[in-house]
Amino acid sequence: QFAAMENVMTVVYDSGMTRKLSKPKLAAVICSVNWLVGLIFITFGGIYWFNLFDYYSCVIVLFVVALLECVGLMWVKKDAFEGFKTEVFEATGVSIGKTLTIMWKFVD
């Protein structure tokens, strides 16, 4: 729990959204928000909320992260894919062909 709290605090504090809050006050705000969100898990429908959070935080988020990595690799930084192809060849000895490149770029 402490590591997750510290990760959220670091991201929020470093983003500059809370320039006027000190770290202890930011910790109090984040803990309060987490406490309020956690209250739904102790209601009669808590297990249903838990299953909903569990599904969307594990499955959907991983899919979105993988999709954004593919989009970033193929569209945002165009020369990154050439480096990726070189690293794949060095690691596996298999060259990524034109077909797979087209599939990654246009089908994904």
Short mmCIF file of N, CA, C and O in Angstrom, two decimals:
data_model
loop_
_atom_site.label_atom_id
_atom_site.label_comp_id
_atom_site.label_asym_id
_atom_site.label_seq_id
_atom_site.Cartn_x
_atom_site.Cartn_y
_atom_site.Cartn_z
N GLN A 1 0.82 -1.19 0.00
CA GLN A 1 0.00 0.00 0.00
C GLN A 1 0.87 1.25 0.00
O GLN A 1 0.54 2.22 -0.65
N PHE A 2 1.95 1.21 0.76
CA PHE A 2 2.80 2.39 0.83
C PHE A 2 3.44 2.70 -0.51
O PHE A 2 3.52 3.87 -0.91
N ALA A 3 3.86 1.67 -1.22
CA ALA A 3 4.51 1.88 -2.52
C ALA A 3 3.54 2.47 -3.53
O ALA A 3 3.90 3.37 -4.30
N ALA A 4 2.30 1.98 -3.53
CA ALA A 4 1.30 2.52 -4.46
C ALA A 4 1.00 3.98 -4.13
O ALA A 4 0.86 4.82 -5.02
N MET A 5 0.90 4.27 -2.85
CA MET A 5 0.64 5.65 -2.41
C MET A 5 1.80 6.57 -2.82
O MET A 5 1.58 7.68 -3.31
N GLU A 6 3.00 6.11 -2.64
CA GLU A 6 4.17 6.90 -3.00
C GLU A 6 4.24 7.11 -4.51
O GLU A 6 4.62 8.19 -4.98
N ASN A 7 3.88 6.12 -5.30
CA ASN A 7 3.86 6.26 -6.76
C ASN A 7 2.86 7.33 -7.19
O ASN A 7 3.17 8.18 -8.03
N VAL A 8 1.67 7.28 -6.64
CA VAL A 8 0.65 8.27 -7.01
C VAL A 8 1.10 9.65 -6.57
O VAL A 8 0.96 10.63 -7.32
N MET A 9 1.63 9.77 -5.37
CA MET A 9 2.10 11.08 -4.89
C MET A 9 3.20 11.65 -5.78
O MET A 9 3.20 12.84 -6.09
N THR A 10 4.13 10.81 -6.19
CA THR A 10 5.23 11.27 -7.03
C THR A 10 4.73 11.78 -8.37
O THR A 10 5.14 12.85 -8.83
N VAL A 11 3.82 11.05 -8.98
CA VAL A 11 3.28 11.46 -10.29
C VAL A 11 2.52 12.77 -10.16
O VAL A 11 2.70 13.70 -10.96
N VAL A 12 1.66 12.87 -9.16
CA VAL A 12 0.86 14.09 -8.99
C VAL A 12 1.75 15.27 -8.63
O VAL A 12 1.59 16.37 -9.17
N TYR A 13 2.70 15.06 -7.74
CA TYR A 13 3.57 16.17 -7.30
C TYR A 13 4.49 16.63 -8.44
O TYR A 13 4.67 17.83 -8.65
N ASP A 14 5.06 15.68 -9.18
CA ASP A 14 5.98 16.05 -10.27
C ASP A 14 5.27 16.64 -11.47
O ASP A 14 5.89 17.32 -12.28
N SER A 15 3.97 16.38 -11.61
CA SER A 15 3.24 16.94 -12.74
C SER A 15 3.02 18.44 -12.59
O SER A 15 2.74 19.12 -13.57
N GLY A 16 3.14 18.94 -11.38
CA GLY A 16 2.99 20.38 -11.16
C GLY A 16 1.54 20.82 -10.95
O GLY A 16 1.27 22.01 -10.87
N MET A 17 0.62 19.87 -10.85
CA MET A 17 -0.78 20.22 -10.64
C MET A 17 -1.03 20.79 -9.25
O MET A 17 -1.98 21.52 -9.04
N THR A 18 -0.18 20.44 -8.31
CA THR A 18 -0.39 20.84 -6.91
C THR A 18 0.80 21.64 -6.40
O THR A 18 1.41 21.29 -5.39
N ARG A 19 1.09 22.72 -7.04
CA ARG A 19 2.25 23.52 -6.64
C ARG A 19 2.07 24.17 -5.26
O ARG A 19 3.03 24.41 -4.56
N LYS A 20 0.83 24.42 -4.88
CA LYS A 20 0.59 25.11 -3.62
C LYS A 20 0.50 24.17 -2.42
O LYS A 20 0.49 24.62 -1.29
N LEU A 21 0.43 22.86 -2.67
CA LEU A 21 0.33 21.90 -1.58
C LEU A 21 1.70 21.34 -1.24
O LEU A 21 2.49 20.99 -2.12
N SER A 22 1.96 21.24 0.07
CA SER A 22 3.17 20.55 0.49
C SER A 22 2.94 19.04 0.38
O SER A 22 1.81 18.58 0.22
N LYS A 23 4.01 18.28 0.48
CA LYS A 23 3.87 16.82 0.35
C LYS A 23 2.99 16.22 1.45
O LYS A 23 2.19 15.33 1.15
N PRO A 24 3.10 16.63 2.71
CA PRO A 24 2.19 16.06 3.71
C PRO A 24 0.71 16.38 3.43
O PRO A 24 -0.16 15.52 3.62
N LYS A 25 0.42 17.59 2.95
CA LYS A 25 -0.97 17.93 2.62
C LYS A 25 -1.44 17.14 1.41
O LYS A 25 -2.58 16.69 1.36
N LEU A 26 -0.56 16.96 0.42
CA LEU A 26 -0.90 16.16 -0.75
C LEU A 26 -1.18 14.72 -0.35
O LEU A 26 -2.12 14.10 -0.84
N ALA A 27 -0.37 14.19 0.58
CA ALA A 27 -0.60 12.83 1.07
C ALA A 27 -1.96 12.72 1.76
O ALA A 27 -2.68 11.74 1.59
N ALA A 28 -2.32 13.75 2.52
CA ALA A 28 -3.63 13.74 3.19
C ALA A 28 -4.77 13.76 2.18
O ALA A 28 -5.77 13.05 2.33
N VAL A 29 -4.62 14.54 1.12
CA VAL A 29 -5.66 14.62 0.09
C VAL A 29 -5.79 13.27 -0.63
O VAL A 29 -6.90 12.76 -0.82
N ILE A 30 -4.68 12.69 -1.02
CA ILE A 30 -4.71 11.42 -1.75
C ILE A 30 -5.25 10.31 -0.86
O ILE A 30 -6.06 9.48 -1.31
N CYS A 31 -4.85 10.28 0.40
CA CYS A 31 -5.38 9.27 1.33
C CYS A 31 -6.88 9.44 1.52
O CYS A 31 -7.63 8.46 1.58
N SER A 32 -7.34 10.67 1.60
CA SER A 32 -8.78 10.92 1.77
C SER A 32 -9.56 10.46 0.55
O SER A 32 -10.63 9.85 0.67
N VAL A 33 -9.05 10.76 -0.63
CA VAL A 33 -9.72 10.32 -1.86
C VAL A 33 -9.74 8.79 -1.93
O VAL A 33 -10.77 8.19 -2.27
N ASN A 34 -8.63 8.15 -1.60
CA ASN A 34 -8.58 6.69 -1.60
C ASN A 34 -9.55 6.10 -0.59
O ASN A 34 -10.19 5.09 -0.84
N TRP A 35 -9.68 6.73 0.58
CA TRP A 35 -10.61 6.27 1.59
C TRP A 35 -12.05 6.38 1.10
O TRP A 35 -12.84 5.46 1.27
N LEU A 36 -12.37 7.51 0.46
CA LEU A 36 -13.72 7.69 -0.07
C LEU A 36 -14.04 6.67 -1.16
O LEU A 36 -15.13 6.10 -1.21
N VAL A 37 -13.09 6.43 -2.05
CA VAL A 37 -13.30 5.44 -3.11
C VAL A 37 -13.43 4.04 -2.50
O VAL A 37 -14.24 3.23 -2.95
N GLY A 38 -12.67 3.76 -1.46
CA GLY A 38 -12.72 2.45 -0.82
C GLY A 38 -14.01 2.16 -0.09
O GLY A 38 -14.34 1.00 0.19
N LEU A 39 -14.78 3.18 0.22
CA LEU A 39 -16.05 2.97 0.93
C LEU A 39 -17.05 2.14 0.12
O LEU A 39 -17.87 1.43 0.71
N ILE A 40 -16.99 2.21 -1.18
CA ILE A 40 -17.94 1.43 -1.98
C ILE A 40 -17.71 -0.07 -1.85
O ILE A 40 -18.62 -0.85 -2.09
N PHE A 41 -16.52 -0.47 -1.43
CA PHE A 41 -16.23 -1.89 -1.31
C PHE A 41 -16.80 -2.51 -0.04
O PHE A 41 -16.80 -3.73 0.10
N ILE A 42 -17.25 -1.70 0.92
CA ILE A 42 -17.81 -2.26 2.15
C ILE A 42 -19.33 -2.19 2.18
O ILE A 42 -19.95 -2.44 3.21
N THR A 43 -19.94 -1.84 1.07
CA THR A 43 -21.40 -1.86 0.97
C THR A 43 -21.87 -3.28 0.67
O THR A 43 -21.06 -4.19 0.50
N PHE A 44 -23.18 -3.46 0.59
CA PHE A 44 -23.72 -4.79 0.27
C PHE A 44 -23.30 -5.24 -1.12
O PHE A 44 -23.16 -6.43 -1.37
N GLY A 45 -23.10 -4.33 -2.02
CA GLY A 45 -22.67 -4.68 -3.38
C GLY A 45 -21.17 -4.57 -3.54
O GLY A 45 -20.67 -4.47 -4.66
N GLY A 46 -20.42 -4.61 -2.46
CA GLY A 46 -18.97 -4.41 -2.50
C GLY A 46 -18.23 -5.39 -3.38
O GLY A 46 -17.29 -5.03 -4.08
N ILE A 47 -18.65 -6.68 -3.34
CA ILE A 47 -17.95 -7.67 -4.14
C ILE A 47 -18.16 -7.42 -5.63
O ILE A 47 -17.26 -7.65 -6.45
N TYR A 48 -19.31 -6.89 -6.01
CA TYR A 48 -19.55 -6.56 -7.42
C TYR A 48 -18.68 -5.39 -7.86
O TYR A 48 -18.14 -5.38 -8.96
N TRP A 49 -18.56 -4.39 -7.00
CA TRP A 49 -17.67 -3.26 -7.30
C TRP A 49 -16.23 -3.74 -7.39
O TRP A 49 -15.47 -3.31 -8.25
N PHE A 50 -15.85 -4.64 -6.48
CA PHE A 50 -14.49 -5.16 -6.51
C PHE A 50 -14.21 -5.90 -7.81
O PHE A 50 -13.15 -5.71 -8.43
N ASN A 51 -15.14 -6.74 -8.24
CA ASN A 51 -14.96 -7.46 -9.50
C ASN A 51 -14.87 -6.50 -10.68
O ASN A 51 -14.09 -6.71 -11.61
N LEU A 52 -15.67 -5.44 -10.66
CA LEU A 52 -15.62 -4.44 -11.72
C LEU A 52 -14.27 -3.74 -11.76
O LEU A 52 -13.64 -3.62 -12.81
N PHE A 53 -13.78 -3.30 -10.60
CA PHE A 53 -12.47 -2.65 -10.53
C PHE A 53 -11.37 -3.62 -10.93
O PHE A 53 -10.43 -3.25 -11.63
N ASP A 54 -11.47 -4.86 -10.47
CA ASP A 54 -10.45 -5.86 -10.77
C ASP A 54 -10.36 -6.11 -12.26
O ASP A 54 -9.27 -6.17 -12.83
N TYR A 55 -11.50 -6.26 -12.91
CA TYR A 55 -11.50 -6.53 -14.35
C TYR A 55 -10.94 -5.35 -15.14
O TYR A 55 -10.05 -5.51 -15.96
N TYR A 56 -11.44 -4.16 -14.87
CA TYR A 56 -11.03 -3.01 -15.67
C TYR A 56 -9.63 -2.53 -15.35
O TYR A 56 -8.96 -1.97 -16.19
N SER A 57 -9.15 -2.74 -14.14
CA SER A 57 -7.80 -2.29 -13.83
C SER A 57 -6.75 -3.27 -14.31
O SER A 57 -5.59 -2.90 -14.50
N CYS A 58 -7.11 -4.51 -14.52
CA CYS A 58 -6.13 -5.51 -14.96
C CYS A 58 -6.18 -5.74 -16.46
O CYS A 58 -5.16 -5.64 -17.13
N VAL A 59 -7.33 -6.04 -16.98
CA VAL A 59 -7.44 -6.46 -18.38
C VAL A 59 -7.43 -5.27 -19.32
O VAL A 59 -6.62 -5.20 -20.25
N ILE A 60 -8.31 -4.34 -19.11
CA ILE A 60 -8.47 -3.23 -20.04
C ILE A 60 -7.25 -2.33 -20.04
O ILE A 60 -6.78 -1.91 -21.10
N VAL A 61 -6.69 -2.05 -18.87
CA VAL A 61 -5.53 -1.16 -18.80
C VAL A 61 -4.33 -1.76 -19.50
O VAL A 61 -3.61 -1.07 -20.22
N LEU A 62 -4.11 -3.06 -19.34
CA LEU A 62 -2.99 -3.71 -20.03
C LEU A 62 -3.17 -3.66 -21.53
O LEU A 62 -2.21 -3.44 -22.28
N PHE A 63 -4.40 -3.84 -22.00
CA PHE A 63 -4.67 -3.76 -23.43
C PHE A 63 -4.40 -2.35 -23.95
O PHE A 63 -3.78 -2.17 -25.00
N VAL A 64 -4.84 -1.32 -23.21
CA VAL A 64 -4.64 0.07 -23.64
C VAL A 64 -3.15 0.41 -23.65
O VAL A 64 -2.67 1.06 -24.59
N VAL A 65 -2.41 -0.03 -22.65
CA VAL A 65 -0.97 0.25 -22.60
C VAL A 65 -0.26 -0.41 -23.79
O VAL A 65 0.57 0.22 -24.45
N ALA A 66 -0.60 -1.66 -24.08
CA ALA A 66 0.01 -2.33 -25.23
C ALA A 66 -0.34 -1.64 -26.53
O ALA A 66 0.50 -1.47 -27.42
N LEU A 67 -1.59 -1.22 -26.68
CA LEU A 67 -2.01 -0.51 -27.88
C LEU A 67 -1.27 0.82 -28.04
O LEU A 67 -0.79 1.15 -29.13
N LEU A 68 -1.13 1.56 -26.94
CA LEU A 68 -0.41 2.84 -27.01
C LEU A 68 1.07 2.64 -27.32
O LEU A 68 1.67 3.47 -28.00
N GLU A 69 1.65 1.56 -26.82
CA GLU A 69 3.05 1.27 -27.16
C GLU A 69 3.20 1.00 -28.66
O GLU A 69 4.14 1.46 -29.28
N CYS A 70 2.26 0.24 -29.20
CA CYS A 70 2.31 -0.03 -30.65
C CYS A 70 2.12 1.24 -31.46
O CYS A 70 2.83 1.47 -32.44
N VAL A 71 1.17 2.06 -31.07
CA VAL A 71 0.93 3.32 -31.79
C VAL A 71 2.15 4.23 -31.68
O VAL A 71 2.58 4.82 -32.66
N GLY A 72 2.71 4.32 -30.48
CA GLY A 72 3.90 5.15 -30.30
C GLY A 72 5.08 4.65 -31.10
O GLY A 72 5.83 5.43 -31.67
N LEU A 73 5.22 3.33 -31.16
CA LEU A 73 6.34 2.75 -31.90
C LEU A 73 6.19 2.95 -33.40
O LEU A 73 7.17 3.20 -34.10
N MET A 74 4.98 2.86 -33.90
CA MET A 74 4.79 2.91 -35.34
C MET A 74 4.51 4.31 -35.89
O MET A 74 4.86 4.61 -37.01
N TRP A 75 3.84 5.15 -35.13
CA TRP A 75 3.37 6.41 -35.69
C TRP A 75 4.05 7.65 -35.11
O TRP A 75 4.33 8.60 -35.83
N VAL A 76 4.31 7.68 -33.82
CA VAL A 76 4.81 8.91 -33.20
C VAL A 76 6.28 9.12 -33.50
O VAL A 76 6.68 10.17 -33.98
N LYS A 77 7.08 8.13 -33.21
CA LYS A 77 8.52 8.23 -33.45
C LYS A 77 8.88 7.25 -34.55
O LYS A 77 9.09 6.07 -34.31
N LYS A 78 8.93 7.73 -35.75
CA LYS A 78 9.05 6.86 -36.93
C LYS A 78 10.36 6.07 -36.97
O LYS A 78 10.39 4.95 -37.43
N ASP A 79 11.45 6.65 -36.49
CA ASP A 79 12.72 5.94 -36.56
C ASP A 79 12.87 4.91 -35.43
O ASP A 79 13.79 4.11 -35.44
N ALA A 80 11.95 4.89 -34.48
CA ALA A 80 12.04 3.92 -33.38
C ALA A 80 11.81 2.50 -33.87
O ALA A 80 12.38 1.56 -33.33
N PHE A 81 10.97 2.33 -34.88
CA PHE A 81 10.69 0.99 -35.36
C PHE A 81 11.92 0.36 -36.01
O PHE A 81 12.12 -0.85 -35.89
N GLU A 82 12.73 1.16 -36.67
CA GLU A 82 13.96 0.60 -37.27
C GLU A 82 14.88 0.08 -36.18
O GLU A 82 15.49 -0.99 -36.33
N GLY A 83 15.00 0.83 -35.09
CA GLY A 83 15.80 0.35 -33.96
C GLY A 83 15.20 -0.91 -33.33
O GLY A 83 15.92 -1.82 -32.93
N PHE A 84 13.88 -0.96 -33.26
CA PHE A 84 13.19 -2.14 -32.74
C PHE A 84 13.47 -3.36 -33.62
O PHE A 84 13.74 -4.45 -33.11
N LYS A 85 13.41 -3.17 -34.95
CA LYS A 85 13.70 -4.28 -35.86
C LYS A 85 15.13 -4.77 -35.67
O LYS A 85 15.39 -5.97 -35.68
N THR A 86 16.07 -3.86 -35.49
CA THR A 86 17.46 -4.23 -35.28
C THR A 86 17.63 -5.02 -33.98
O THR A 86 18.32 -6.04 -33.95
N GLU A 87 16.96 -4.56 -32.91
CA GLU A 87 17.06 -5.26 -31.63
C GLU A 87 16.43 -6.65 -31.69
O GLU A 87 16.95 -7.60 -31.09
N VAL A 88 15.32 -6.79 -32.40
CA VAL A 88 14.70 -8.10 -32.56
C VAL A 88 15.63 -9.03 -33.32
O VAL A 88 15.79 -10.20 -32.95
N PHE A 89 16.27 -8.52 -34.36
CA PHE A 89 17.20 -9.35 -35.13
C PHE A 89 18.39 -9.78 -34.28
O PHE A 89 18.83 -10.92 -34.34
N GLU A 90 18.94 -8.84 -33.48
CA GLU A 90 20.08 -9.17 -32.63
C GLU A 90 19.71 -10.19 -31.55
O GLU A 90 20.51 -11.06 -31.21
N ALA A 91 18.49 -10.08 -31.01
CA ALA A 91 18.09 -10.97 -29.93
C ALA A 91 17.66 -12.35 -30.42
O ALA A 91 17.92 -13.36 -29.76
N THR A 92 17.01 -12.40 -31.59
CA THR A 92 16.44 -13.67 -32.04
C THR A 92 17.08 -14.23 -33.30
O THR A 92 16.95 -15.41 -33.59
N GLY A 93 17.72 -13.38 -34.08
CA GLY A 93 18.28 -13.82 -35.34
C GLY A 93 17.25 -13.85 -36.46
O GLY A 93 17.53 -14.31 -37.56
N VAL A 94 16.04 -13.39 -36.18
CA VAL A 94 14.95 -13.38 -37.15
C VAL A 94 14.68 -11.93 -37.56
O VAL A 94 14.54 -11.05 -36.72
N SER A 95 14.61 -11.71 -38.86
CA SER A 95 14.35 -10.38 -39.37
C SER A 95 12.84 -10.16 -39.51
O SER A 95 12.12 -11.06 -39.96
N ILE A 96 12.37 -9.00 -39.12
CA ILE A 96 10.95 -8.65 -39.28
C ILE A 96 10.74 -8.23 -40.72
O ILE A 96 11.35 -7.29 -41.21
N GLY A 97 9.88 -8.94 -41.42
CA GLY A 97 9.65 -8.68 -42.83
C GLY A 97 8.67 -7.56 -43.09
O GLY A 97 8.13 -6.93 -42.17
N LYS A 98 8.45 -7.32 -44.37
CA LYS A 98 7.53 -6.25 -44.78
C LYS A 98 6.09 -6.53 -44.35
O LYS A 98 5.36 -5.64 -43.98
N THR A 99 5.69 -7.81 -44.41
CA THR A 99 4.32 -8.16 -44.07
C THR A 99 4.01 -7.81 -42.62
O THR A 99 2.99 -7.19 -42.31
N LEU A 100 4.91 -8.18 -41.70
CA LEU A 100 4.69 -7.89 -40.29
C LEU A 100 4.76 -6.39 -40.03
O LEU A 100 4.00 -5.86 -39.20
N THR A 101 5.62 -5.69 -40.73
CA THR A 101 5.69 -4.24 -40.58
C THR A 101 4.38 -3.59 -41.00
O THR A 101 3.86 -2.71 -40.31
N ILE A 102 3.84 -4.02 -42.12
CA ILE A 102 2.55 -3.47 -42.60
C ILE A 102 1.43 -3.81 -41.62
O ILE A 102 0.58 -2.97 -41.31
N MET A 103 1.44 -5.05 -41.11
CA MET A 103 0.40 -5.44 -40.15
C MET A 103 0.47 -4.60 -38.89
O MET A 103 -0.54 -4.16 -38.36
N TRP A 104 1.68 -4.34 -38.40
CA TRP A 104 1.83 -3.52 -37.20
C TRP A 104 1.39 -2.08 -37.46
O TRP A 104 0.81 -1.44 -36.63
N LYS A 105 1.72 -1.58 -38.64
CA LYS A 105 1.48 -0.17 -38.91
C LYS A 105 0.03 0.13 -39.28
O LYS A 105 -0.52 1.14 -38.87
N PHE A 106 -0.60 -0.74 -40.03
CA PHE A 106 -1.93 -0.41 -40.55
C PHE A 106 -3.07 -1.23 -39.95
O PHE A 106 -4.19 -0.76 -39.88
N VAL A 107 -2.80 -2.45 -39.55
CA VAL A 107 -3.87 -3.29 -39.00
C VAL A 107 -4.04 -3.05 -37.51
O VAL A 107 -5.15 -3.02 -36.99
N ASP A 108 -2.95 -2.88 -36.79
CA ASP A 108 -3.02 -2.64 -35.36
C ASP A 108 -3.60 -1.29 -35.15
O ASP A 108 -4.38 -0.92 -34.46
#
